[in-house]
Coordinates of C-alpha atoms in Angstrom, one line a residue:
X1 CA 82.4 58.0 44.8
X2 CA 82.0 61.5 44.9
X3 CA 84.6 63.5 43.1
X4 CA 85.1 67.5 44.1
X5 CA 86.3 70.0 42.0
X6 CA 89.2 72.4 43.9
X7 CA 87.6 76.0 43.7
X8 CA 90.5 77.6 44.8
X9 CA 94.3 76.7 44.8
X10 CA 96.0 76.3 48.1
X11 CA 97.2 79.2 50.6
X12 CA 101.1 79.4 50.1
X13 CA 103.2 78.3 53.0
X14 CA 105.4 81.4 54.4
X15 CA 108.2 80.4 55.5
X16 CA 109.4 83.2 58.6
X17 CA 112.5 84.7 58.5
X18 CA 113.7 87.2 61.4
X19 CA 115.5 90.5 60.7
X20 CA 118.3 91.6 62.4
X21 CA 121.4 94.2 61.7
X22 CA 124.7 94.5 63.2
X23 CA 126.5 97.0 65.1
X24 CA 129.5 97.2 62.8
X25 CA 126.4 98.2 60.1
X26 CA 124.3 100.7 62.4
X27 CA 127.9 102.7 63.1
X28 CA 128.9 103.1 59.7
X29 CA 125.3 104.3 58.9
X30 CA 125.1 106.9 61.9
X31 CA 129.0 108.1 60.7
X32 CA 127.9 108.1 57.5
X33 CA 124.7 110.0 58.1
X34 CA 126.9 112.1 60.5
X35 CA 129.3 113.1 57.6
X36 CA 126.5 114.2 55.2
X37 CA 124.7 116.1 57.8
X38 CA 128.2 118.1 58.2
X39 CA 129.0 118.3 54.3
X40 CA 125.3 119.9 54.1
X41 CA 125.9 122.4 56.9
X42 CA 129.2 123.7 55.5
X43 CA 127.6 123.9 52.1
X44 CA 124.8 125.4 53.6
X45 CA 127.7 128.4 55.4
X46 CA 129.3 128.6 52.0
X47 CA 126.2 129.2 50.3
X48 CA 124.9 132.2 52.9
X49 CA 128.7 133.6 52.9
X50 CA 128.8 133.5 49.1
X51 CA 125.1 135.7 49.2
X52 CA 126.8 137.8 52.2
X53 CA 129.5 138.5 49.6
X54 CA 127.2 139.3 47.2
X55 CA 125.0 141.1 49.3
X56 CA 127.8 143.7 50.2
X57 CA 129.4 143.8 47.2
X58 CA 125.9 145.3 45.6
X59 CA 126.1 147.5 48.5
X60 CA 129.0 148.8 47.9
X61 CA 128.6 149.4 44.4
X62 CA 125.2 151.4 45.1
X63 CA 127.2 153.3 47.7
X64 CA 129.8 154.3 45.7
X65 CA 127.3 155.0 42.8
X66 CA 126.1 158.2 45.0
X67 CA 129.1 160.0 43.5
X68 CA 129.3 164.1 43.6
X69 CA 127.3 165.1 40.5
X70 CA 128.9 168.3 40.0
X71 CA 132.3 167.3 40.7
X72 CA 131.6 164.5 37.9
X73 CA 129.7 166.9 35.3
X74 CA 132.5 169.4 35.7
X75 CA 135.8 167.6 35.4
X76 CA 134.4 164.2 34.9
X77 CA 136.1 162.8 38.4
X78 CA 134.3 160.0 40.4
X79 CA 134.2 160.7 44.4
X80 CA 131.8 159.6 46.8
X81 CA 130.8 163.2 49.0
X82 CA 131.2 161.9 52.5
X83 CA 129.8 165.1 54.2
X84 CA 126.5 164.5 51.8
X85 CA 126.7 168.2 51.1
X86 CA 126.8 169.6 54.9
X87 CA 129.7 170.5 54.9
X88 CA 131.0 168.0 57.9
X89 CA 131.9 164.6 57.2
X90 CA 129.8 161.5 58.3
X91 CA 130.9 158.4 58.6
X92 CA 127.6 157.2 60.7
X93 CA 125.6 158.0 57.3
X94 CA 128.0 156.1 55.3
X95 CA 127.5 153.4 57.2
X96 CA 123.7 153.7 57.5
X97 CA 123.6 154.0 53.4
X98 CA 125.3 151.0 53.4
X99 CA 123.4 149.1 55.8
X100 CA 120.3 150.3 53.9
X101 CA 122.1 148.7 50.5
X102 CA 123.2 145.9 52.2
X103 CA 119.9 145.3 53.5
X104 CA 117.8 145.5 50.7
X105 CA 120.1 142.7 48.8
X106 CA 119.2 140.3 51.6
X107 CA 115.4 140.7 52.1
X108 CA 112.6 138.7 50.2
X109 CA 109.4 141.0 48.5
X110 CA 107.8 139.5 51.8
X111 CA 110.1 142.0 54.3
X112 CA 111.5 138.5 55.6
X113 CA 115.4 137.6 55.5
X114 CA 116.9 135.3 52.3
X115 CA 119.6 132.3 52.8
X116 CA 119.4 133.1 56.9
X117 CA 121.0 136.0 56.6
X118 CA 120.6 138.6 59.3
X119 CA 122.3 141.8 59.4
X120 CA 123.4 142.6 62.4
X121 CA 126.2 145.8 62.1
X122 CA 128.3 148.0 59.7
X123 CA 131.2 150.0 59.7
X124 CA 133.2 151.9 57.5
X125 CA 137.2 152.8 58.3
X126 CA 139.9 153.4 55.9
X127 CA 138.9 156.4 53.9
X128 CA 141.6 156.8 51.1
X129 CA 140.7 161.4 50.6
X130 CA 140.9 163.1 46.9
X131 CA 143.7 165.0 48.8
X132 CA 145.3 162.3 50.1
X133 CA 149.3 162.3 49.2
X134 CA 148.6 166.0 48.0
X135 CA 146.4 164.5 45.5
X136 CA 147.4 161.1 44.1
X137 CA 144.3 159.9 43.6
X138 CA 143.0 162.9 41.8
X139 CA 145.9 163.0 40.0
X140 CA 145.8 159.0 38.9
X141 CA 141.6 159.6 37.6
X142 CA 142.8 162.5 36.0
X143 CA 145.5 160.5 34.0
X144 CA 143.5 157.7 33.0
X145 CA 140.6 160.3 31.6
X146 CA 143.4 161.6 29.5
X147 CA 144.6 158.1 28.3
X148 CA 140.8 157.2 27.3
X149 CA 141.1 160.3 24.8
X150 CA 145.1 159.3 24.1
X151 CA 145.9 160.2 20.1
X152 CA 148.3 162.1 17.8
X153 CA 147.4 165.2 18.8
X154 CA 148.9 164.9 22.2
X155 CA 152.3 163.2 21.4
X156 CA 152.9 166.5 18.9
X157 CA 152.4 168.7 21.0
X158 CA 154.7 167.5 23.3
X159 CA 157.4 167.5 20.5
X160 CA 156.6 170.6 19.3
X161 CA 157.1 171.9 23.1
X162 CA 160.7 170.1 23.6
X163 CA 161.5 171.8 20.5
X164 CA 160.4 175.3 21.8
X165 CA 162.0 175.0 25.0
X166 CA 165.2 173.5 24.2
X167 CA 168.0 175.3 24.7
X168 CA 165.6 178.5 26.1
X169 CA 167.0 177.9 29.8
X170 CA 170.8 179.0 28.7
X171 CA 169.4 181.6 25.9
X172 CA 167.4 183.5 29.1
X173 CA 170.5 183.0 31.5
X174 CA 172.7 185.2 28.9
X175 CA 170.2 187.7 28.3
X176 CA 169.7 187.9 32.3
X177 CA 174.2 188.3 32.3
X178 CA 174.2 190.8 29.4
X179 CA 171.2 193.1 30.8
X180 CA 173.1 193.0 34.3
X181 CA 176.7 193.7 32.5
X182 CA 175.7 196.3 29.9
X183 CA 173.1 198.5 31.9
X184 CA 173.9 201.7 33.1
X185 CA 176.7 202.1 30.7
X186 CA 175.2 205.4 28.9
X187 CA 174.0 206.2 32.7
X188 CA 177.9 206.0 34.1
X189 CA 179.5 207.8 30.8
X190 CA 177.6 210.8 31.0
X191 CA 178.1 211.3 34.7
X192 CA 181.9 210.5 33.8
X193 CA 181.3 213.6 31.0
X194 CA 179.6 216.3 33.6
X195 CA 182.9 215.5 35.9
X196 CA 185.0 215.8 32.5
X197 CA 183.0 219.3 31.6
X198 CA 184.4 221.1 34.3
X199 CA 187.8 220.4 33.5
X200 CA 186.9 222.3 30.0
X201 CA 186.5 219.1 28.0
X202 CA 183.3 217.8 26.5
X203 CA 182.3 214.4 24.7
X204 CA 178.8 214.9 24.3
X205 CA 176.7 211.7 23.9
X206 CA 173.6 211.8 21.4
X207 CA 170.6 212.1 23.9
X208 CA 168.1 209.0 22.2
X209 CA 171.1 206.8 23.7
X210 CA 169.7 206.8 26.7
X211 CA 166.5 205.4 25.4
X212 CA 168.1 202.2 25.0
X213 CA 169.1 202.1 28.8
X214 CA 167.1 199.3 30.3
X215 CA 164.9 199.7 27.9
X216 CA 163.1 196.2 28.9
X217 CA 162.5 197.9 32.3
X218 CA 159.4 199.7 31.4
X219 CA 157.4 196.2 30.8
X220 CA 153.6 197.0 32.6
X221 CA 151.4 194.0 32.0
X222 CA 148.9 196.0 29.9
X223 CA 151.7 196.4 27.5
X224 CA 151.4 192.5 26.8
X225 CA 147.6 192.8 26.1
X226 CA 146.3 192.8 22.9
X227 CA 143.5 194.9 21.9
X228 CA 140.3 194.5 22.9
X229 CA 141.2 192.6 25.6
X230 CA 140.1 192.9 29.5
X231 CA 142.5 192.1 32.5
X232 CA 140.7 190.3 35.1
X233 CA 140.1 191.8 38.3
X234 CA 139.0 188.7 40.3
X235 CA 140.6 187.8 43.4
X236 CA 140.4 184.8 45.7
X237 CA 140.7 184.4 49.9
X238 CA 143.9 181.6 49.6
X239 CA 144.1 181.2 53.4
X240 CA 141.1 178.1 52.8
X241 CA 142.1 176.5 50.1
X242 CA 143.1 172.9 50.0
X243 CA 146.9 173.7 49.5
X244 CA 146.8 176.0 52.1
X245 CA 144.7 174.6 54.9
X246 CA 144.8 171.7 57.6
X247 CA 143.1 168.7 55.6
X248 CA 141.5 166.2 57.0
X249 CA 144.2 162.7 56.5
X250 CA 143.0 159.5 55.1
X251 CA 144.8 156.3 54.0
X252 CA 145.4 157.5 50.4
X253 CA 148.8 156.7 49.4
X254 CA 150.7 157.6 45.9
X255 CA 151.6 155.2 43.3
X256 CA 155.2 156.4 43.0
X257 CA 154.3 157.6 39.5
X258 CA 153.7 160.7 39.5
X259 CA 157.0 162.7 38.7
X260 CA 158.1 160.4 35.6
X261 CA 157.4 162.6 32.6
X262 CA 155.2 160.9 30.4
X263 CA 152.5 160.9 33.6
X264 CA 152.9 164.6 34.2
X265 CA 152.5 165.2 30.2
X266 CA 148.9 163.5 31.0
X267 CA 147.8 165.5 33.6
X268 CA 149.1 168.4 32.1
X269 CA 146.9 167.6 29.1
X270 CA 143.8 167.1 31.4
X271 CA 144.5 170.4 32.8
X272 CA 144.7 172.0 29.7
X273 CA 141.7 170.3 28.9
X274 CA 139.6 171.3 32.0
X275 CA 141.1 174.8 33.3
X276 CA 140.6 178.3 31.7
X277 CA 143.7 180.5 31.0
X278 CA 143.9 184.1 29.8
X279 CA 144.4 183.4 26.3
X280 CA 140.3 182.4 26.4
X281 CA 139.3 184.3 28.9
X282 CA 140.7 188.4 27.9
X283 CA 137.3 188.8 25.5
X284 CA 134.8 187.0 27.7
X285 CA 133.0 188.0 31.1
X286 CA 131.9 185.9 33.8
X287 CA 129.5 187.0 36.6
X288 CA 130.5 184.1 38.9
X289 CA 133.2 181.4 39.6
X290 CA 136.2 181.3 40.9
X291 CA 139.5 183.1 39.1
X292 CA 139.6 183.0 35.4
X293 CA 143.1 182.5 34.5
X294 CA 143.5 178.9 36.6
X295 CA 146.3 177.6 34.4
X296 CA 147.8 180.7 35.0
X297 CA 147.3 180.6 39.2
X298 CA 148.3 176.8 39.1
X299 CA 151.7 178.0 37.7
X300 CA 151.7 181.4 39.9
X301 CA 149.3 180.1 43.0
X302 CA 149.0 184.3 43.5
X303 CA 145.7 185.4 45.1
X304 CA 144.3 187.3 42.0
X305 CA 144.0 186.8 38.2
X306 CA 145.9 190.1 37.4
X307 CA 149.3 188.9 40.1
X308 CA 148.8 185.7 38.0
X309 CA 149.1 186.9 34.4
X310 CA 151.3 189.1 35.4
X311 CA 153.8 186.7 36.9
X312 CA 153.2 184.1 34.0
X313 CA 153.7 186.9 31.2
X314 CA 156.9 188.0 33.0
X315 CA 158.3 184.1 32.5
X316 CA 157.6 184.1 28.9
X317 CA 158.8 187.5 27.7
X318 CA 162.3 186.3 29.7
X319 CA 161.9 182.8 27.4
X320 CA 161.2 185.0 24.7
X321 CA 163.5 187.7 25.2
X322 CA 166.7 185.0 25.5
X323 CA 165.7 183.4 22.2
X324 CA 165.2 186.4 20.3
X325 CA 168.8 188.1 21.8
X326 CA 170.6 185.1 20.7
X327 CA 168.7 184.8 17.5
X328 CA 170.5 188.6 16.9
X329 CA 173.8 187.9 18.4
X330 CA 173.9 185.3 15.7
X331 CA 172.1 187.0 12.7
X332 CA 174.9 189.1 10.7
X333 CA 172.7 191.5 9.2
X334 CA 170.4 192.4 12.1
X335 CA 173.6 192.9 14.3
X336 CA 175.3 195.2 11.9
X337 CA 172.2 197.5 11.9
X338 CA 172.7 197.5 15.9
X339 CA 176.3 198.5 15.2
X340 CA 175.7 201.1 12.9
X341 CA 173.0 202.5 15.1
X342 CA 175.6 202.5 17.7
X343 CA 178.3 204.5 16.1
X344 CA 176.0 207.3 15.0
X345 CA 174.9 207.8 18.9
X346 CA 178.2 207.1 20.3
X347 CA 180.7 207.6 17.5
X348 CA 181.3 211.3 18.5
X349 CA 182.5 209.9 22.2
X350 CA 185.5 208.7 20.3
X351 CA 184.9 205.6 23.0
X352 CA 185.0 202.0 21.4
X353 CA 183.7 200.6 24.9
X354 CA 180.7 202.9 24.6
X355 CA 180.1 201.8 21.6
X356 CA 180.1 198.2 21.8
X357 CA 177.9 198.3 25.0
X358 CA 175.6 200.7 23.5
X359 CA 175.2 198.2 20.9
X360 CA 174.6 195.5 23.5
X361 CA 172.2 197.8 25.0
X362 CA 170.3 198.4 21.6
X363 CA 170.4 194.1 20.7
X364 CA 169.3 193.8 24.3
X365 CA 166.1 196.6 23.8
X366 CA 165.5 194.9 20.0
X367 CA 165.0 191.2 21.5
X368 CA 162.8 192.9 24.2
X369 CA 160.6 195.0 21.3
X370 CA 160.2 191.6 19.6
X371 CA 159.1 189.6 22.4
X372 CA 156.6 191.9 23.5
X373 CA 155.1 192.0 20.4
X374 CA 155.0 188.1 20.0
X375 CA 153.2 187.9 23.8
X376 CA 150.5 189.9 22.7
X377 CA 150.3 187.8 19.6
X378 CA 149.9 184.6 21.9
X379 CA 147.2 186.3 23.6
X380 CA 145.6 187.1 21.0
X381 CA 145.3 183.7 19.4
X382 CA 148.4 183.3 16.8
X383 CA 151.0 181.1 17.0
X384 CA 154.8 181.0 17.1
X385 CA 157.1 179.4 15.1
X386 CA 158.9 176.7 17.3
X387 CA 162.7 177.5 15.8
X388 CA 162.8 181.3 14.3
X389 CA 164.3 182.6 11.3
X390 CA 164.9 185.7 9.8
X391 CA 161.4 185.8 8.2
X392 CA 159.5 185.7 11.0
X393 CA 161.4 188.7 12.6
X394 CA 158.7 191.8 12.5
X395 CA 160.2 194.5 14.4
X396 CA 162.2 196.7 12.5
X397 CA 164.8 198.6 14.2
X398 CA 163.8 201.9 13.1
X399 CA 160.0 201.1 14.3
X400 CA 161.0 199.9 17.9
X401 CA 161.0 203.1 19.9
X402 CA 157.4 204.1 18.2
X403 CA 156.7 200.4 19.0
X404 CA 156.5 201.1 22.4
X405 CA 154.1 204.1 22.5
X406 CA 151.2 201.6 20.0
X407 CA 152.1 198.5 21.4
X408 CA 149.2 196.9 19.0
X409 CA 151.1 197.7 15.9
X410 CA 152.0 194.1 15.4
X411 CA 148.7 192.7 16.7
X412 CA 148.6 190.5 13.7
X413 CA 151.1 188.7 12.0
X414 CA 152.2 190.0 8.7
X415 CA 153.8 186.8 8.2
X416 CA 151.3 183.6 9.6
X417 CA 153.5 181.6 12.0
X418 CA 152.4 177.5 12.8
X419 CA 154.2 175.8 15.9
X420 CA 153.3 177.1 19.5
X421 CA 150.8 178.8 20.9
X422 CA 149.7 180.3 24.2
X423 CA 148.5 177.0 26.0
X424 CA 151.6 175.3 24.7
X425 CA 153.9 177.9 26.3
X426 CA 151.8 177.2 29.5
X427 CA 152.2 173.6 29.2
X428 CA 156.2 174.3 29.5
X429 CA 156.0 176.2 32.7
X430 CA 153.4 173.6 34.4
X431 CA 156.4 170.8 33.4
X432 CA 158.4 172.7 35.5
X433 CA 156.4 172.3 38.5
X434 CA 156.1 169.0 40.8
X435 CA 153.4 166.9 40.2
X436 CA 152.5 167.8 43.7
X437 CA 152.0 171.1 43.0
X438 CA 150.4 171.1 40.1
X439 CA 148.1 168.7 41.8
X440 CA 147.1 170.6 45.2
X441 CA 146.4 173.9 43.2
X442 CA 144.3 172.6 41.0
X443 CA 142.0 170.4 43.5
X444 CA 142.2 174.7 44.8
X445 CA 140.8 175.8 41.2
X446 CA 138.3 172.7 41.2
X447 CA 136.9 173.5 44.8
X448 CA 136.7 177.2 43.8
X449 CA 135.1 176.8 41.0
X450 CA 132.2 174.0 42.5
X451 CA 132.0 175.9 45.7
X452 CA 130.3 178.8 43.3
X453 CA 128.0 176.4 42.3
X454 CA 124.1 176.3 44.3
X455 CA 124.1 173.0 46.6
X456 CA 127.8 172.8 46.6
X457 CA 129.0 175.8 48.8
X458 CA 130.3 173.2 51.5
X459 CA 132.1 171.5 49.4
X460 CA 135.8 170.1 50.8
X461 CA 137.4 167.6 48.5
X462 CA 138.9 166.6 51.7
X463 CA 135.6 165.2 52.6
X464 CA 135.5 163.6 49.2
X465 CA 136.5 159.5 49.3
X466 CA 138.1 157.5 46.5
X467 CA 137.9 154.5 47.6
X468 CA 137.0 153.0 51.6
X469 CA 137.0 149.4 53.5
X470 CA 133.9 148.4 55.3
X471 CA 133.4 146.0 57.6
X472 CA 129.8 144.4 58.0
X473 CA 128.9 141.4 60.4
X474 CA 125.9 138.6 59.6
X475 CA 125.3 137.0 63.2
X476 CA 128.2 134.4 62.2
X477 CA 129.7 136.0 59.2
X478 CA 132.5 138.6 59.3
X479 CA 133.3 140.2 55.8
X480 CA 135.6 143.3 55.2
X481 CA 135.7 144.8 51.6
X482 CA 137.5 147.9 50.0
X483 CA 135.8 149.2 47.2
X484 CA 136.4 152.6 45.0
X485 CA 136.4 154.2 41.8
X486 CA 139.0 152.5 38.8

């Protein structure tokens, strides 16, 4: 028997089995497959409106960072020029910048469209103006500038003003009642004595009386300069400035803030910080800009530097003049040298009425001598003490009526005063004024002073934006965005 050896083990049996699935199965699969397809579309939407939101947000940003280069390098305020320097505004270019922006942030290296994004239109609307709410929003930038550079400095100088102005209101009403009660009385008495000398009688008055008749009345504003000093001559056309004109309106609204005291002291401060005023400007000589004295003119708002200064000056020789009257009234020993004065040039009247008004009339022409002479010491740098005393008096009775022919006899101090000076006194009168006010005139200095300037001679800070809303539309995305300067 032949045995044969297996070369190769035996083909496995396979064993068939059919496939099949139900329809219970394929409907949760196509429900299921339905739900992810959805869930990756509206992740897919979310992602392309979250790089439309980016997109225009960079847009924005580059848009607003074409801000007016002067306006900044001059007063450091942010505003986007919406005229582009013609002069007319144009909204069609802002929109075109910011389709260009816009743009940019959605297109590959290749030129081809990221994220399926196509841009498809832009517009802009809702243009909040620098004037806006006669000039909130220049007046907010101009208060946060000032709380950047906030300090010590700025909260004494705002004591040291209450101090200088308190109680000057009712000291400057009394001298105002006393000049209106006691002038003309040397006037009236000796027309009373020419009726008298025809009757035979005579009660002759001393003729320097009369000297001390309105004695304040001959104030001329070069009197209050010091020497060495130049007045100004510079005028300005006022008919097209921006508190003076039809502005163009935008959405700009105020933020209710703007009268409470502690704001105003801020934007004062930036004022002082950013405006000229006579005090700096009496030695030096510009051959352009706008007028010199602008704290001055945002006080007065007259149409030349000398109608300003001279207004200005006339408010603070009346502060001056009250203080230093009551000062007198109150001051034993300089009164009695009035008095005695008085008799010798009335005494011979045998009038007591005479007397005690010339006396008035001489305490009256003595605060009046003093305060001049302190004015032209505040233009010419010194300082005031913020509550006088008898050691910082410097006009001596018997050197007032010379006084008045070499007003620069008391150009310096013999005596150096510390307290208040010049800008501080200004600060008191722009207080005074609403915040309004003091806004619109000084957008009038600022678009003065910048249309002066070569490449800004069509500049209108009406036509200068603080903040806008644009609206920009991605074939089915529709995004609206406000945007401005913080």
């Amino acid at each position: 028997m032949t045995f044969l050896r297996k070369s190769s083990p035996r083909a496995a049996v396979c064993k068939k089995v059919s496939g099949q699935i139900t329809v219970w199965l394929a409907l949760c699969f196509l429900v299921f497959l339905s739900l992810y397809l959805v869930c990756l579309q509206s992740v897919w939407k979310q992602y392309q409106r979250a790089q439309a939101e980016q997109a225009v947000e960079a847009g924005m940003f580059s848009l607003f960072s074409e801000f007016e280069p002067h306006l900044f390098d001059r007063y450091d305020l942010f505003s986007l020029n919406t005229s582009f320097g013609g002069g007319t505004e144009r909204t069609e270019e802002i929109s075109s910048h910011l389709w260009q922006f816009t743009e940019n942030n959605i297109t590959g290296a290749s030129g081809k469209a990221l994220y399926g994004l196509n841009l498809q239109g832009v517009n802009v609307k809702g243009i909040a103006r620098m004037t806006d709410a006669s000039g909130a929003a220049f007046f907010r930038q101009a208060v946060e500038i000032m709380k950047e550079r906030s300090g010590y400095s700025l909260a004494e100088d705002w004591v040291l003003q209450d101090l200088f102005q308190n109680g000057s209101d009712g000291n400057t009403r009394r001298f105002q009642e006393d000049c209106g009660t006691y002038e003309g009385s040397v006037r009236d008495y000796e027309d009373e004595d020419d009726e008298e000398e025809e009757d035979g009688e005579s009660r002759k008055l001393n003729p320097e009386a009369r000297q001390w008749d309105g004695l304040w009345n001959g104030f001329t504003l070069s009197k209050a300069v010091p020497e060495g000093g130049r007045i100004s001559e510079r005028t300005a056309a006022l008919e097209s400035v921006p508190s003076k004109r039809e502005l163009s309106v935008g959405t700009g609204r105020a933020s209710g803030t703007e009268n409470q005291v502690i704001q105003k002291q801020w934007f004062i401060s930036y004022l002082c910080e950013y405006m000229t005023h006579a005090q700096e400007m009496l030695k030096e000589t510009r051959t352009d800009g706008w007028l010199d004295y602008q704290l001055e003119y945002i006080i007065a708002g007259r149409g030349s530097d000398r109608a300003n200064l001279d207004a200005v000056i006339g408010r603070l020789l009346l502060m001056r003049e009250g203080m230093n009257y009551v000062f007198l009234l109150t001051h034993s020993e300089l009164k009695q040298q009035a008095e005695a004065l008085a008799v010798v040039l009335a005494g011979m009247t045998g009038n007591p009425g005479l007397v005690k008004s010339l006396e008035q009339l001489i305490l009256l022409g003595w605060a009046y001598g003093e305060s001049l002479v302190e004015v032209r010491q505040l233009l010419g740098g010194f300082e005031l003490s913020a509550v006088k005393n008898s050691a910082d008096w410097q006009v001596p009775l018997s050197g007032l009526l010379p006084l008045l022919n070499d007003p620069g006899k008391y150009d310096a101090q013999p005596r150096k005063q510390k307290g208040i000076n010049y800008e501080a006194c200004l600060r008191i009168f722009l207080m005074l004024e609403s915040a309004e006010r003091l806004s619109m005139r000084a957008l009038d200095v600022i678009e003065g002073e910048l249309g002066c300037l070569e490449g800004c001679r069509n500049l209108h800070l009406d036509h200068c934006a603080d903040r806008l809303t644009a609206e920009v539309w991605m074939e089915d995305l529709y995004l609206e965005r406000s945007y401005g300067y913080e």
